[in-house]
PDB file of C-alpha atoms in Angstrom:
ATOM      1  CA  MET A  38      23.886  36.278 101.743  1.00 94.00           C
ATOM      2  CA  THR A  39      23.705  35.234 104.230  1.00 96.00           C
ATOM      3  CA  VAL A  40      20.930  34.045 106.180  1.00 96.00           C
ATOM      4  CA  LEU A  41      19.645  32.975 109.561  1.00 97.00           C
ATOM      5  CA  HIS A  42      18.350  29.561 109.519  1.00 97.00           C
ATOM      6  CA  ILE A  43      15.412  28.425 112.133  1.00 97.00           C
ATOM      7  CA  GLN A  44      14.682  24.380 112.261  1.00 96.00           C
ATOM      8  CA  ASP A  45      12.745  22.362 114.512  1.00 96.00           C
ATOM      9  CA  ALA A  46      15.279  19.911 116.251  1.00 96.00           C
ATOM     10  CA  GLN A  47      13.982  16.624 116.577  1.00 95.00           C
ATOM     11  CA  THR A  48      13.115  17.196 113.057  1.00 95.00           C
ATOM     12  CA  GLY A  49      15.105  18.903 111.683  1.00 94.00           C
ATOM     13  CA  GLU A  50      12.306  21.051 109.016  1.00 94.00           C
ATOM     14  CA  THR A  51      13.132  23.910 108.190  1.00 95.00           C
ATOM     15  CA  VAL A  52      10.700  26.272 110.631  1.00 96.00           C
ATOM     16  CA  GLY A  53      11.665  29.988 109.638  1.00 96.00           C
ATOM     17  CA  VAL A  54      14.972  30.848 108.433  1.00 96.00           C
ATOM     18  CA  VAL A  55      15.590  35.118 108.228  1.00 96.00           C
ATOM     19  CA  GLN A  56      17.943  37.305 105.912  1.00 95.00           C
ATOM     20  CA  LEU A  57      21.285  39.336 107.247  1.00 96.00           C
ATOM     21  CA  ASP A  58      22.663  41.990 106.466  1.00 93.00           C
ATOM     22  CA  PRO A  59      25.945  41.610 106.299  1.00 90.00           C
ATOM     23  CA  GLY A  60      27.487  42.712 110.551  1.00 92.00           C
ATOM     24  CA  GLN A  61      23.791  43.152 110.397  1.00 96.00           C
ATOM     25  CA  GLU A  62      23.136  41.710 114.668  1.00 96.00           C
ATOM     26  CA  PHE A  63      20.091  40.024 115.978  1.00 98.00           C
ATOM     27  CA  ALA A  64      18.614  38.648 119.418  1.00 97.00           C
ATOM     28  CA  ILE A  65      16.385  36.484 122.284  1.00 96.00           C
ATOM     29  CA  HIS A  66      14.569  38.677 123.922  1.00 93.00           C
ATOM     30  CA  TYR A  67      13.008  37.146 126.909  1.00 90.00           C
ATOM     31  CA  ILE A  68      11.729  37.513 130.518  1.00 88.00           C
ATOM     32  CA  HIS A  69      13.907  35.898 132.845  1.00 73.00           C
ATOM     33  CA  SER A  70      11.275  33.509 134.935  1.00 65.00           C
ATOM     34  CA  PHE A  71      12.727  33.473 138.433  1.00 65.00           C
ATOM     35  CA  ASP A  72      12.541  37.510 138.497  1.00 67.00           C
ATOM     36  CA  LYS A  73      10.535  38.326 135.604  1.00 70.00           C
ATOM     37  CA  THR A  74      13.485  41.104 134.468  1.00 81.00           C
ATOM     38  CA  PRO A  75      13.947  41.391 130.723  1.00 89.00           C
ATOM     39  CA  ILE A  76      17.150  39.843 128.905  1.00 87.00           C
ATOM     40  CA  HIS A  77      18.317  40.007 125.444  1.00 90.00           C
ATOM     41  CA  GLU A  78      21.333  37.298 124.019  1.00 94.00           C
ATOM     42  CA  VAL A  79      23.448  39.499 120.859  1.00 97.00           C
ATOM     43  CA  PHE A  80      24.278  37.355 117.951  1.00 97.00           C
ATOM     44  CA  VAL A  81      25.929  37.872 114.913  1.00 97.00           C
ATOM     45  CA  SER A  82      26.825  35.764 111.582  1.00 96.00           C
ATOM     46  CA  ARG A  83      30.869  36.434 111.715  1.00 94.00           C
ATOM     47  CA  ASP A  84      32.634  33.725 109.048  1.00 91.00           C
ATOM     48  CA  GLY A  85      30.141  31.005 108.508  1.00 91.00           C
ATOM     49  CA  LYS A  86      29.089  30.201 112.559  1.00 95.00           C
ATOM     50  CA  LEU A  87      27.287  33.229 115.059  1.00 97.00           C
ATOM     51  CA  VAL A  88      29.029  35.349 117.439  1.00 97.00           C
ATOM     52  CA  GLN A  89      27.401  36.283 120.955  1.00 95.00           C
ATOM     53  CA  ILE A  90      28.459  39.566 121.229  1.00 95.00           C
ATOM     54  CA  ARG A  91      26.331  40.966 123.874  1.00 92.00           C
ATOM     55  CA  GLU A  92      24.069  40.017 127.106  1.00 88.00           C
ATOM     56  CA  GLU A  93      21.481  42.929 128.423  1.00 86.00           C
ATOM     57  CA  PHE A  94      19.521  42.265 132.022  1.00 81.00           C
ATOM     58  CA  GLN A  95      18.134  44.433 133.750  1.00 73.00           C
ATOM     59  CA  TYR A  96      19.708  43.508 137.165  1.00 63.00           C
ATOM     60  CA  PHE A  97      21.573  39.859 137.162  1.00 61.00           C
ATOM     61  CA  ALA A  98      19.986  36.804 137.960  1.00 57.00           C
ATOM     62  CA  ILE A  99      20.155  32.527 138.108  1.00 54.00           C
ATOM     63  CA  GLY A 100      22.226  31.385 134.592  1.00 59.00           C
ATOM     64  CA  LEU A 101      22.788  34.891 133.322  1.00 56.00           C
ATOM     65  CA  GLU A 102      26.810  34.599 132.380  1.00 59.00           C
ATOM     66  CA  TYR A 103      29.274  37.189 135.152  1.00 57.00           C
ATOM     67  CA  THR A 104      32.094  38.736 135.422  1.00 58.00           C
ATOM     68  CA  GLU A 105      33.381  42.305 136.231  1.00 61.00           C
ATOM     69  CA  ARG A 106      35.027  42.714 133.376  1.00 67.00           C
ATOM     70  CA  ASP A 107      33.753  43.903 129.839  1.00 79.00           C
ATOM     71  CA  GLN A 108      30.680  44.866 131.445  1.00 75.00           C
ATOM     72  CA  GLU A 109      28.710  48.658 131.616  1.00 75.00           C
ATOM     73  CA  ARG A 110      25.581  49.666 132.602  1.00 78.00           C
ATOM     74  CA  VAL A 111      23.797  51.506 129.688  1.00 79.00           C
ATOM     75  CA  GLY A 112      20.461  53.381 130.424  1.00 85.00           C
ATOM     76  CA  ASN A 113      18.945  50.585 132.488  1.00 84.00           C
ATOM     77  CA  PHE A 114      20.678  47.770 130.957  1.00 81.00           C
ATOM     78  CA  THR A 115      23.839  46.190 132.602  1.00 81.00           C
ATOM     79  CA  VAL A 116      26.116  45.223 128.746  1.00 88.00           C
ATOM     80  CA  LEU A 117      28.400  42.390 129.044  1.00 86.00           C
ATOM     81  CA  HIS A 118      30.070  42.299 125.911  1.00 91.00           C
ATOM     82  CA  MET A 119      31.189  38.893 124.939  1.00 90.00           C
ATOM     83  CA  ASN A 120      32.849  37.556 122.176  1.00 93.00           C
ATOM     84  CA  ARG A 121      30.981  32.988 121.826  1.00 92.00           C
ATOM     85  CA  SER A 122      31.154  31.269 118.652  1.00 95.00           C
ATOM     86  CA  PHE A 123      28.539  28.978 118.088  1.00 95.00           C
ATOM     87  CA  ASP A 124      28.153  26.417 115.138  1.00 97.00           C
ATOM     88  CA  SER A 125      24.719  26.593 115.240  1.00 97.00           C
ATOM     89  CA  PHE A 126      22.700  26.814 118.987  1.00 96.00           C
ATOM     90  CA  ALA A 127      19.547  25.115 120.567  1.00 97.00           C
ATOM     91  CA  LEU A 128      16.773  26.597 122.064  1.00 95.00           C
ATOM     92  CA  ARG A 129      13.565  25.191 124.182  1.00 95.00           C
ATOM     93  CA  VAL A 130      10.783  27.390 123.197  1.00 95.00           C
ATOM     94  CA  ALA A 131       8.547  28.071 126.961  1.00 90.00           C
ATOM     95  CA  THR A 132       5.529  30.514 126.949  1.00 76.00           C
ATOM     96  CA  TYR A 133       5.760  31.715 130.198  1.00 81.00           C
ATOM     97  CA  THR A 134       9.359  33.158 129.210  1.00 87.00           C
ATOM     98  CA  ASN A 135       7.869  35.952 125.831  1.00 90.00           C
ATOM     99  CA  GLN A 136      10.804  34.682 124.188  1.00 95.00           C
ATOM    100  CA  SER A 137      10.759  36.022 121.227  1.00 96.00           C
ATOM    101  CA  LEU A 138      13.810  36.645 118.061  1.00 98.00           C
ATOM    102  CA  VAL A 139      14.412  40.238 117.171  1.00 98.00           C
ATOM    103  CA  VAL A 140      15.749  41.058 113.774  1.00 97.00           C
ATOM    104  CA  GLY A 141      16.386  44.550 112.772  1.00 94.00           C
ATOM    105  CA  ASP A 142      12.598  46.496 113.657  1.00 94.00           C
ATOM    106  CA  GLU A 143      10.522  42.301 112.769  1.00 95.00           C
ATOM    107  CA  GLU A 144       9.955  40.605 115.972  1.00 96.00           C
ATOM    108  CA  THR A 145       8.734  37.601 116.108  1.00 96.00           C
ATOM    109  CA  PRO A 146       7.975  35.426 118.865  1.00 96.00           C
ATOM    110  CA  LEU A 147       9.742  31.596 119.466  1.00 96.00           C
ATOM    111  CA  THR A 148       5.780  30.414 119.230  1.00 95.00           C
ATOM    112  CA  ALA A 149       5.475  31.375 115.563  1.00 94.00           C
ATOM    113  CA  TYR A 150       8.074  28.717 114.940  1.00 95.00           C
ATOM    114  CA  ALA A 151       7.351  25.946 117.748  1.00 95.00           C
ATOM    115  CA  ASP A 152       5.728  24.373 120.254  1.00 93.00           C
ATOM    116  CA  ARG A 153       5.821  25.229 124.155  1.00 91.00           C
ATOM    117  CA  TRP A 154       8.253  23.113 125.112  1.00 93.00           C
ATOM    118  CA  ASP A 155       9.814  22.021 121.236  1.00 96.00           C
ATOM    119  CA  THR A 156      13.561  23.020 120.749  1.00 97.00           C
ATOM    120  CA  LEU A 157      14.828  25.065 117.984  1.00 98.00           C
ATOM    121  CA  GLU A 158      17.642  25.208 116.069  1.00 98.00           C
ATOM    122  CA  PHE A 159      19.682  27.916 114.853  1.00 98.00           C
ATOM    123  CA  SER A 160      22.799  28.252 112.611  1.00 97.00           C
ATOM    124  CA  THR A 161      24.051  30.763 110.033  1.00 96.00           C
ATOM    125  CA  GLU A 162      24.874  29.755 106.076  1.00 94.00           C
ATOM    126  CA  ARG A 163      25.174  31.623 103.110  1.00 95.00           C
ATOM    127  CA  VAL A 164      22.930  30.946 100.416  1.00 95.00           C
ATOM    128  CA  SER A 165      22.532  32.083  96.400  1.00 95.00           C
ATOM    129  CA  TYR A 166      18.742  33.431  95.944  1.00 93.00           C
ATOM    130  CA  LEU A 167      17.019  30.139  94.848  1.00 94.00           C
ATOM    131  CA  GLU A 168      18.464  28.299  98.530  1.00 94.00           C
ATOM    132  CA  TYR A 169      16.998  31.417 100.005  1.00 93.00           C
ATOM    133  CA  ALA A 170      13.652  31.823  98.333  1.00 93.00           C
ATOM    134  CA  TYR A 171      13.855  27.571  98.322  1.00 91.00           C
ATOM    135  CA  LEU A 172      13.761  27.999 102.478  1.00 91.00           C
ATOM    136  CA  LYS A 173      10.723  29.791 103.151  1.00 90.00           C
ATOM    137  CA  ALA A 174       9.203  28.245 100.743  1.00 91.00           C
ATOM    138  CA  LYS A 175       9.110  25.581 103.079  1.00 85.00           C
ATOM    139  CA  ALA A 176       9.215  27.106 106.039  1.00 85.00           C
ATOM    140  CA  LYS A 177       5.951  27.997 108.205  1.00 62.00           C
ATOM    141  CA  LEU A 178       6.953  31.513 108.094  1.00 54.00           C
TER     142      LEU A 178
END
């Protein structure tokens, strides 16, 4: 099975593990700190890597990708299509931006995994069911 593995970037401690179905998307949602508009960074696990496939935002703001190609307007959002691959990525938890991890219908605030200003490391890996159960037991969630 494939899992999204969430670790404390400082200690390497497992703080969360989420099972991902093949091709299942997951996202980091947050509120832009300056413009106060919602941002959705959408990922999928592919060949052992995290692949950012979309960035969705209402209005272009500082720090967001910008390109006029591969984007479309869907409802109130501009959807920027991409194919950006990572072995892992780190994200600092900031409570004023209301960051959350969204997998399927479940939305979990990143503050459930770490304290404010701590850094989380996200990666994906294939594990057996026993390894998944062990990681889940070790995690805070």
